[in-house]
mmCIF file of C-alpha atoms and ligand atoms in Angstrom:
data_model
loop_
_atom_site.group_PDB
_atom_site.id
_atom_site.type_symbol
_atom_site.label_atom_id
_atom_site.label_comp_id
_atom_site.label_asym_id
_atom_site.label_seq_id
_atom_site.Cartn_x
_atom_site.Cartn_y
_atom_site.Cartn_z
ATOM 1 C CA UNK A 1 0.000 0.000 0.000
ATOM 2 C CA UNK A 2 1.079 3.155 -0.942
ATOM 3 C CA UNK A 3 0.262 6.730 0.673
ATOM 4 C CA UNK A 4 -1.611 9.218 -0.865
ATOM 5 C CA UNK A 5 -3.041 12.601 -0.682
ATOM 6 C CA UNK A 6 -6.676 13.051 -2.027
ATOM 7 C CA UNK A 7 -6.808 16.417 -3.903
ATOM 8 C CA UNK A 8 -9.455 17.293 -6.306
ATOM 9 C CA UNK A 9 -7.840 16.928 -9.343
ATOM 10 C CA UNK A 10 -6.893 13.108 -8.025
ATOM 11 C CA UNK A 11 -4.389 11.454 -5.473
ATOM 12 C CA UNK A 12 -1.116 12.652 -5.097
ATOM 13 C CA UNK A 13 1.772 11.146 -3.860
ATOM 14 C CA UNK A 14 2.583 13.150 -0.620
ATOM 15 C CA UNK A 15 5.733 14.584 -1.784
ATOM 16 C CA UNK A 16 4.645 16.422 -5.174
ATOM 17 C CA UNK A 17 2.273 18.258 -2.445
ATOM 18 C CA UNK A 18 4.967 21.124 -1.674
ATOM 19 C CA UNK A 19 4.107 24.533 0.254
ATOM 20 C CA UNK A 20 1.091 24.107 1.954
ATOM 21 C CA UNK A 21 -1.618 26.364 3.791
ATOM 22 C CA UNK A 22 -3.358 23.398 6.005
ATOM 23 C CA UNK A 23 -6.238 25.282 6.473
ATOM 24 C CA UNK A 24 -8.154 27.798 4.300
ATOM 25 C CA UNK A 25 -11.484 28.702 2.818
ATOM 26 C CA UNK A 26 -12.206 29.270 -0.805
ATOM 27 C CA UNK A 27 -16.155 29.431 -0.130
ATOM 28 C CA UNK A 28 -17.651 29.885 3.571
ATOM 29 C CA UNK A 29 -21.223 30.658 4.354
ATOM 30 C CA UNK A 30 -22.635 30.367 7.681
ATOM 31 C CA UNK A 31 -25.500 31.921 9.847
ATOM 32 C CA UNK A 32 -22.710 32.281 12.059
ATOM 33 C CA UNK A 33 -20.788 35.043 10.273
ATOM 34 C CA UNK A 34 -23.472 37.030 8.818
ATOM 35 C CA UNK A 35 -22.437 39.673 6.141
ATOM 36 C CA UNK A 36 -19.439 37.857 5.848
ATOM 37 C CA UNK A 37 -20.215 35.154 3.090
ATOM 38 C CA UNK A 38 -17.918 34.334 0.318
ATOM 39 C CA UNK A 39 -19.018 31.903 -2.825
ATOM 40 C CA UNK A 40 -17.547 32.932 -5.445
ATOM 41 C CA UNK A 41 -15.662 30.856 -7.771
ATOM 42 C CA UNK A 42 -13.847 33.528 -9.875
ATOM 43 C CA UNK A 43 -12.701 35.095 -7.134
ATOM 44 C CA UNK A 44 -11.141 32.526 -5.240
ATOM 45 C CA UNK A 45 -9.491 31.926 -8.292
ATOM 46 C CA UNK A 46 -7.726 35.311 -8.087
ATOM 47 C CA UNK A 47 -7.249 34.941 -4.433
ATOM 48 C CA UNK A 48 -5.794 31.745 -5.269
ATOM 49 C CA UNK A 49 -3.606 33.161 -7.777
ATOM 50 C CA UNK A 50 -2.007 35.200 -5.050
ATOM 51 C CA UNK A 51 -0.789 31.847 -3.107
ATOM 52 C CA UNK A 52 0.716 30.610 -6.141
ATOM 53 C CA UNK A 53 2.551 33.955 -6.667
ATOM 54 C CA UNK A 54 4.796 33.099 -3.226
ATOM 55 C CA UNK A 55 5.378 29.470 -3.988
ATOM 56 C CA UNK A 56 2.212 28.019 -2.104
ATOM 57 C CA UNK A 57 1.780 24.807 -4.036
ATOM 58 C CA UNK A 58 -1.319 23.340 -1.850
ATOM 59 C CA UNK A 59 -4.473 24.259 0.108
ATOM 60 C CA UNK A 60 -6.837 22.130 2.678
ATOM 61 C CA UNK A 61 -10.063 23.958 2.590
ATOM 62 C CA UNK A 62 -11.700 22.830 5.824
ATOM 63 C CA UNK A 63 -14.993 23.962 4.368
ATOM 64 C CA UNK A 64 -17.991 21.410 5.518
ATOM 65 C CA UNK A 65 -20.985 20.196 4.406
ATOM 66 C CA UNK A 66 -23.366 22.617 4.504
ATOM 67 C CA UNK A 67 -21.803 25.883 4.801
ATOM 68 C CA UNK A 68 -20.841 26.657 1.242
ATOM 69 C CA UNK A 69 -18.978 23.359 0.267
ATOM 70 C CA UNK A 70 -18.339 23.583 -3.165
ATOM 71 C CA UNK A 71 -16.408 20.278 -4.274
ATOM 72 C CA UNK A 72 -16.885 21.082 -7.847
ATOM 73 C CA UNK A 73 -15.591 24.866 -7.512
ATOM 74 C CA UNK A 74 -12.855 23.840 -5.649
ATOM 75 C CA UNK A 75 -11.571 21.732 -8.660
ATOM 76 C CA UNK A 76 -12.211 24.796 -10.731
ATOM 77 C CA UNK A 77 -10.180 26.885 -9.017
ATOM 78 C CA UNK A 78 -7.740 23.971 -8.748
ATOM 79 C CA UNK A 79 -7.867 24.153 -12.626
ATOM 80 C CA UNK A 80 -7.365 26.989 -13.042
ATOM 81 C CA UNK A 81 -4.540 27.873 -11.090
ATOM 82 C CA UNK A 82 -2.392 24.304 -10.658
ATOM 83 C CA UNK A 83 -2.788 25.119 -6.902
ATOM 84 C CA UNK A 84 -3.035 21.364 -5.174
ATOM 85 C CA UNK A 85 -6.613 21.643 -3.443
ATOM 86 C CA UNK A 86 -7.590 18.944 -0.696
ATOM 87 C CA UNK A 87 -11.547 19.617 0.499
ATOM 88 C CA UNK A 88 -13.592 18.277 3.247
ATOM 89 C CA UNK A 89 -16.364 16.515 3.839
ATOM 90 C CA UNK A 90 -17.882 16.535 7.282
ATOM 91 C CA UNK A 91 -19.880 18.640 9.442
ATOM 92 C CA UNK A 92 -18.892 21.549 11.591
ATOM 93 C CA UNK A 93 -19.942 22.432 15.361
ATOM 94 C CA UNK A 94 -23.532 22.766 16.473
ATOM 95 C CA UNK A 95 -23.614 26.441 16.354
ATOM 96 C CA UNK A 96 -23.516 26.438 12.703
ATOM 97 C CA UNK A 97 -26.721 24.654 11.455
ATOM 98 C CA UNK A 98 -30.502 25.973 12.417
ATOM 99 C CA UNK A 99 -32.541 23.721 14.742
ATOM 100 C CA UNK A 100 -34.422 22.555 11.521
ATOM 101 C CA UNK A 101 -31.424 22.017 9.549
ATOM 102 C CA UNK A 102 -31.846 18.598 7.737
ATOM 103 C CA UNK A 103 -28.366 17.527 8.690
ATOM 104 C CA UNK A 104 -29.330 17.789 12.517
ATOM 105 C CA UNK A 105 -31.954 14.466 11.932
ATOM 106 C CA UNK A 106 -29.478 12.430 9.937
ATOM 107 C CA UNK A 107 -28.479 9.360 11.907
ATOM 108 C CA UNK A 108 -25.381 8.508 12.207
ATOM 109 C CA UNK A 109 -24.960 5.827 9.879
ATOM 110 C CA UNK A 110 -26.423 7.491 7.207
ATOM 111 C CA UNK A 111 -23.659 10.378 8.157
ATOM 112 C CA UNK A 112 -20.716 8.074 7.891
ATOM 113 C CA UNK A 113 -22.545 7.080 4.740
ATOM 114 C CA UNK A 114 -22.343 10.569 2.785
ATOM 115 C CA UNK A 115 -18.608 10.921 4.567
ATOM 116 C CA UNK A 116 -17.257 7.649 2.686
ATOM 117 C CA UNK A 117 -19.059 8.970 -0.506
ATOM 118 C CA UNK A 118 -17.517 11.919 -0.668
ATOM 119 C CA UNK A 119 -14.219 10.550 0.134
ATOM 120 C CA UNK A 120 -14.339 7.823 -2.203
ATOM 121 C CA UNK A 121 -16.858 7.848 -5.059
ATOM 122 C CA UNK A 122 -17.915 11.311 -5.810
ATOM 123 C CA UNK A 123 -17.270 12.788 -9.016
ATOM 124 C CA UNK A 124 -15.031 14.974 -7.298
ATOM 125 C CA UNK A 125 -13.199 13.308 -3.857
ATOM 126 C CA UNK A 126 -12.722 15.214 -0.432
ATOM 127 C CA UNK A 127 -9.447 14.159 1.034
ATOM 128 C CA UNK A 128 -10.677 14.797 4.551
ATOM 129 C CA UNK A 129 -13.329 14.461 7.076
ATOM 130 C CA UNK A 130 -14.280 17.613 9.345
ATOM 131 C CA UNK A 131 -15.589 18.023 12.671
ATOM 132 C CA UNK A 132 -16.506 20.428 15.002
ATOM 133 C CA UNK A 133 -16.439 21.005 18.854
ATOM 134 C CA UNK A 134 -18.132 23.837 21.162
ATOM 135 C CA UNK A 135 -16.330 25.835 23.800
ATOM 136 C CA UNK A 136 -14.980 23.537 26.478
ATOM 137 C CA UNK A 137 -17.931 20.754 25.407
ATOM 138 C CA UNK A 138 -19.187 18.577 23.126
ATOM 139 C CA UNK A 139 -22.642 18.860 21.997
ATOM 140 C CA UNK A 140 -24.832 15.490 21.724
ATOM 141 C CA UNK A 141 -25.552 16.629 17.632
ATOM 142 C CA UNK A 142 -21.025 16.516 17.406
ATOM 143 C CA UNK A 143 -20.524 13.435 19.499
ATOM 144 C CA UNK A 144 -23.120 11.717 16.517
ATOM 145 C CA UNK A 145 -20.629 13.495 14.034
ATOM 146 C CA UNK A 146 -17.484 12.297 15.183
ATOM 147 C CA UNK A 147 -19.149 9.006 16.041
ATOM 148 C CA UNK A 148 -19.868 8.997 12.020
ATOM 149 C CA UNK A 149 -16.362 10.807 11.211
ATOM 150 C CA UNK A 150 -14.921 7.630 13.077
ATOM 151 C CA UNK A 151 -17.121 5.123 11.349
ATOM 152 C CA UNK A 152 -16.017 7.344 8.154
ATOM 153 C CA UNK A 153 -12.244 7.141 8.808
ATOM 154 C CA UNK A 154 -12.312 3.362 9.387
ATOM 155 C CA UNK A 155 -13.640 2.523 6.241
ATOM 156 C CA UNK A 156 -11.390 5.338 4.114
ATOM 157 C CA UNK A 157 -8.652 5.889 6.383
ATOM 158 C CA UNK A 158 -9.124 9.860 5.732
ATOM 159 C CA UNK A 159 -7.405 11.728 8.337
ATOM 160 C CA UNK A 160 -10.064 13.767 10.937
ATOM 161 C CA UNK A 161 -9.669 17.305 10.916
ATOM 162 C CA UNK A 162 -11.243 19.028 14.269
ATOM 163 C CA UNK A 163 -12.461 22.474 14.948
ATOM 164 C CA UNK A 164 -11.665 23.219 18.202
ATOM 165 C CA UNK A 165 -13.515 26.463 19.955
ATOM 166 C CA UNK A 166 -11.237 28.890 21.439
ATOM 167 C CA UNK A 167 -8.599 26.306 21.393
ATOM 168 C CA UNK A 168 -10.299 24.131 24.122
ATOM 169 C CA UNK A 169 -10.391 20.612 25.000
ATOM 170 C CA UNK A 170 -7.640 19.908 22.645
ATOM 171 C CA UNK A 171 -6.247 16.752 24.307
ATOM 172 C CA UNK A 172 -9.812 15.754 24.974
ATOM 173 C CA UNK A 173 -10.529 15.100 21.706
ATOM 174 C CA UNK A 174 -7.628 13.397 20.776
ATOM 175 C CA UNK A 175 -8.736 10.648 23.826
ATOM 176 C CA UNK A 176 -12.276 10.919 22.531
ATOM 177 C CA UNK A 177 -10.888 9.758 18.745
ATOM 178 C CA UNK A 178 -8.933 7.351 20.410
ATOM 179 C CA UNK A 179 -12.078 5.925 22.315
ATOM 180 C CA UNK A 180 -13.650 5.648 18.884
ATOM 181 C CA UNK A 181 -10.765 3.698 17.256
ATOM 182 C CA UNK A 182 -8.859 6.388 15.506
ATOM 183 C CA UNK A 183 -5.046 7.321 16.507
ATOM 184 C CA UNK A 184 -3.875 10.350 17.176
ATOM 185 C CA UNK A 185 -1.925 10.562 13.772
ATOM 186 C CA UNK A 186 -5.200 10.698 12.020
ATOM 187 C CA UNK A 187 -6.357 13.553 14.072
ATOM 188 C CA UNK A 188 -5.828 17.452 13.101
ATOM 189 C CA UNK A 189 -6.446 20.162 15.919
ATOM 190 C CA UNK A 190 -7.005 23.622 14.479
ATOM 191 C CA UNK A 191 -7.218 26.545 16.021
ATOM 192 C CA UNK A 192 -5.260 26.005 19.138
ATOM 193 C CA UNK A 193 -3.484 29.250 19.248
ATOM 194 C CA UNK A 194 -6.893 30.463 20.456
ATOM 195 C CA UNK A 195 -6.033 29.482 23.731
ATOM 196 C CA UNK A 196 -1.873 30.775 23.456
ATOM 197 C CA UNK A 197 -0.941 28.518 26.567
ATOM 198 C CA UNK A 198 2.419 26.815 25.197
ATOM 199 C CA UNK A 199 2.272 24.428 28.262
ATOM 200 C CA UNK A 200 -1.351 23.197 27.589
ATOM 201 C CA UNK A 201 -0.004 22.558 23.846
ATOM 202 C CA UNK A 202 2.574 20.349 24.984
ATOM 203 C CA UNK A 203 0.188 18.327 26.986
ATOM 204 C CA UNK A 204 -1.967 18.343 24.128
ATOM 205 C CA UNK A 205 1.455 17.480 21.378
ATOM 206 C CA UNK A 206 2.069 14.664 24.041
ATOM 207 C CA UNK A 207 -0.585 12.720 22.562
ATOM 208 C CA UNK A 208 0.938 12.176 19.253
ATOM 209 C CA UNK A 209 -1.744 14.470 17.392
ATOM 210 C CA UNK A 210 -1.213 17.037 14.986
ATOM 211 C CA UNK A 211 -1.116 20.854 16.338
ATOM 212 C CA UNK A 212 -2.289 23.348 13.900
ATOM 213 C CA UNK A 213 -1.651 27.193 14.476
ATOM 214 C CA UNK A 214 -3.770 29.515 12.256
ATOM 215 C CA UNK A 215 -4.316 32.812 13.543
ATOM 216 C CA UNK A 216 -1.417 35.020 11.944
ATOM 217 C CA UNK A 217 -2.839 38.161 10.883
ATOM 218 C CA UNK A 218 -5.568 38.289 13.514
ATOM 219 C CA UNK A 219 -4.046 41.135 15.144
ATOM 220 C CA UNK A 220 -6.858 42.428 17.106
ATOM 221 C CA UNK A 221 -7.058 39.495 19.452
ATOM 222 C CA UNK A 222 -2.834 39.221 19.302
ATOM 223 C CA UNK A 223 0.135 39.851 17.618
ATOM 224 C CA UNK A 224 2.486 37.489 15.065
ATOM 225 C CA UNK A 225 4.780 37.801 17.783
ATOM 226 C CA UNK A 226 2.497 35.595 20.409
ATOM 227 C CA UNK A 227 2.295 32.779 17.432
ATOM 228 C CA UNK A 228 5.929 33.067 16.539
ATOM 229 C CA UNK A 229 6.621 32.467 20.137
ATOM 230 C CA UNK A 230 4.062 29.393 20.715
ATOM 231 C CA UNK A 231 6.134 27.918 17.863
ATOM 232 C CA UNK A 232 9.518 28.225 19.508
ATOM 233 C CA UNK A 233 7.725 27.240 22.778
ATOM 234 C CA UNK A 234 6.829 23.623 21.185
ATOM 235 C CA UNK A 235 9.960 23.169 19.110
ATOM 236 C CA UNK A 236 11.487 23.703 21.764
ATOM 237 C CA UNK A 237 9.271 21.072 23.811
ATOM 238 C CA UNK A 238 9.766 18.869 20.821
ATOM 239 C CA UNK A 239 6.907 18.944 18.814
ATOM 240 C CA UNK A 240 8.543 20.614 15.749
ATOM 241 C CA UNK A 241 7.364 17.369 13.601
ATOM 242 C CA UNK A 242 3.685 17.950 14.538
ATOM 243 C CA UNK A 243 3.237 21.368 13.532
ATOM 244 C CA UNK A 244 1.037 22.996 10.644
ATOM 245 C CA UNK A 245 0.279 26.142 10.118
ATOM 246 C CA UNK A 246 -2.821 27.543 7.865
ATOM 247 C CA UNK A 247 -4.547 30.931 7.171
ATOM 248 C CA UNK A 248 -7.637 30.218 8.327
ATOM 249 C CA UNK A 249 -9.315 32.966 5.951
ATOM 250 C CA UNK A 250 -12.596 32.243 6.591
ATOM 251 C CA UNK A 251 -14.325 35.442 6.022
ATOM 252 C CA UNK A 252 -15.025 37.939 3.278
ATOM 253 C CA UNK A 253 -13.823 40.887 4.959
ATOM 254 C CA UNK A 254 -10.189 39.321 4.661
ATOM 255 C CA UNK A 255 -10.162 38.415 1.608
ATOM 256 C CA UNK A 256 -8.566 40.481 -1.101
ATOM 257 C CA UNK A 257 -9.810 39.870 -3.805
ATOM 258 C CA UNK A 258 -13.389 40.856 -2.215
ATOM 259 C CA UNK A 259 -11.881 44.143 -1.077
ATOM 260 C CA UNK A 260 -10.726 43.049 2.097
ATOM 261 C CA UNK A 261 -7.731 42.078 3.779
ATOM 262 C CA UNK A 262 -5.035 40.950 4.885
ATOM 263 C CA UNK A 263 -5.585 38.500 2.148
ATOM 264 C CA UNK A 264 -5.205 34.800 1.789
ATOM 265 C CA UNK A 265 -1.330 35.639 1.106
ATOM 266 C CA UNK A 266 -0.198 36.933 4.285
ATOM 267 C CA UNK A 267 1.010 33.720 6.332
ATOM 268 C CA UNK A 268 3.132 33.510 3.128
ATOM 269 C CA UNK A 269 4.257 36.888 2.477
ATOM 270 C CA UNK A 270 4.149 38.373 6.253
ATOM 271 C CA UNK A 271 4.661 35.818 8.692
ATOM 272 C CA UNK A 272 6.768 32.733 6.777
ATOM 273 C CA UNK A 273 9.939 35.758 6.544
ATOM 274 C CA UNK A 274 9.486 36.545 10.095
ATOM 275 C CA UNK A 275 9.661 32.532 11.025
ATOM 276 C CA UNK A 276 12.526 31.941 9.229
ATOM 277 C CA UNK A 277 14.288 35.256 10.404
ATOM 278 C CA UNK A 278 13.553 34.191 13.509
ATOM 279 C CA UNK A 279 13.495 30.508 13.953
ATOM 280 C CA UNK A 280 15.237 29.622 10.723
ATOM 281 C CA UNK A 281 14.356 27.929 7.196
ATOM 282 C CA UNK A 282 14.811 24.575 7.992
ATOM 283 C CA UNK A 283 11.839 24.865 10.426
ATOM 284 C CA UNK A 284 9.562 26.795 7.896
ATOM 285 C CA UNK A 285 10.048 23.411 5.005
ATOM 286 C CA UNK A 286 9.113 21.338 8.221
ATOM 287 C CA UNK A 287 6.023 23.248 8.839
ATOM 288 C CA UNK A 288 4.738 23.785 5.909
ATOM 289 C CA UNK A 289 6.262 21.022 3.678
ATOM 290 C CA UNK A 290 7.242 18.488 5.175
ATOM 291 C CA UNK A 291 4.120 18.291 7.906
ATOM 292 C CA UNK A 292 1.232 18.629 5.734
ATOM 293 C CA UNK A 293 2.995 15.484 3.956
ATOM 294 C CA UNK A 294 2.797 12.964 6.483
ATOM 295 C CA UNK A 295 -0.176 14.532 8.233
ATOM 296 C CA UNK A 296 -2.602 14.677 5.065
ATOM 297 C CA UNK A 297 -1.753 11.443 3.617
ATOM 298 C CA UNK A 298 -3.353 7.504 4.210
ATOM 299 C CA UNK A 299 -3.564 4.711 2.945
ATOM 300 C CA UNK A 300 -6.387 4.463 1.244
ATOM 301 C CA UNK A 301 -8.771 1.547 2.409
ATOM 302 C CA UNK A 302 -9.522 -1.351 -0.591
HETATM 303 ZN ZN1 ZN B 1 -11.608 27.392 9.256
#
């Protein structure tokens, strides 16, 4: 068996995936960003054209089920650009569907169901499964979605990629995974610099998982510097080889190309310099090269 990553122009082998963001957006709509919708393909495609322009070779848009997922505009903008473009299937935390929403009565068979479709015989393939958790809980509508991401995993082997809330319960979830059969190198924890506690990030890197850091640019909740510094803090505790780092662009008003910013480019043109002035290149083609390799790829099931 061989290791692949499941783009949407087909499977790559993990090394052609090169510079990757691990976590982006290229559509996002959700009741729980009003006004700040994005869905459109042409200009993702010039937003897109602006991670190409610094070198970025791949994108994992963590975009679920739902809430804009666009499978089919993803491989457009895949098209035409040559970026590498991984999507997700999956659902994301309670707080982003209605009470009526028809996802909320699914069982969770039939949501393991539509996970392994999309995964494995759609006309175009996710090449991950999203989830999503509350603030410090985990609501009984995501414990039947990452009882079906689970189910989903076992019969694909498609890594789990988790939305954490505020950064919380990070080491949690890995155990809760693990209670459900899947390891911790099949699990992805965005988000966690949320919660900039370099100590509770160890305890959380302890578990094997995969840390993912995606809030340069957010500079009215902190600044490059506090990210920068969590970095050193878990290189330093070890945990260089579990790091990725993403934009997490996940509204219109930073987008560029809809007249926002800072733009999908700035973890590549802003904050990569600063890492590698700071903590050095071989570190940055760890991060986000050598990483998103191993921690995107599986074997995919017969
Ligand atoms: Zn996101």
């Amino acid at each position: 068996m061989t290791s692949v990553v499941r783009a949407v122009r087909g499977d790559l082998e993990p090394g052609e995936l090169g510079p990757t963001d691990a976590h982006e957006h290229f559509f996002l709509t959700t009741p729980v960003q009003p006004g700040d919708e994005f869905a459109d393909v042409g200009l993702a495609t010039v937003e897109a054209l602006t991670l190409v322009a610094v070198g970025v070779r791949a994108v994992v848009d963590w975009t679920p089920i739902g809430l804009g997922r666009d499978p089919e505009g993803l491989l457009d903008v895949s098209q035409a650009t040559g970026l590498h473009i991984v999507g997700a299937t999956g659902v994301h935390r309670d707080a982003h569907y209605p009470p009526d929403h028809p996802l909320r009565s699914k069982t969770e068979g039939e949501l393991a169901d539509r996970f392994a479709h999309d995964l494995t015989t759609a006309p175009v393939r996710s090449g991950v499964i999203k989830v999503g958790a509350s603030y410090h809980r985990l609501q009984p509508f995501e414990e039947k979605v990452f009882a079906a991401a689970a189910e989903a995993h076992h019969r694909t082997a498609a890594p789990i990629c988790v939305h954490t809330e505020h950064g919380t319960m990070g080491a949690h979830i890995v155990e809760h995974l693990r209670g459900l059969g899947v390891g911790p190198r099949s699990v992805v924890l965005a988000h966690l610099d949320r919660n900039p506690d370099p100590v509770e990030h160890a305890e959380t890197g302890a578990t094997g998982t995969w840390l993912q850091l995606d809030g340069p640019g957010r500079t009215k909740y902190w600044p490059d510097s506090t990210v920068l510094q969590l970095i050193a803090d878990l290189v330093e505790a070890g945990l260089g080889g579990q790091l990725l780092l993403g934009g997490d662009t996940g509204r219109r008003s930073a987008i560029r190309a809809y007249g926002g910013g800072p733009g999908m480019d700035y973890l590549f043109t802003r904050f990569r310099p600063r890492l590698e002035h700071q903590l050095g290149e071989q570190l940055s083609r760890q991060i986000f090269v050598d990483n998103p390799a191993r921690a995107f790829a599986f074997e995919p099931a017969p």
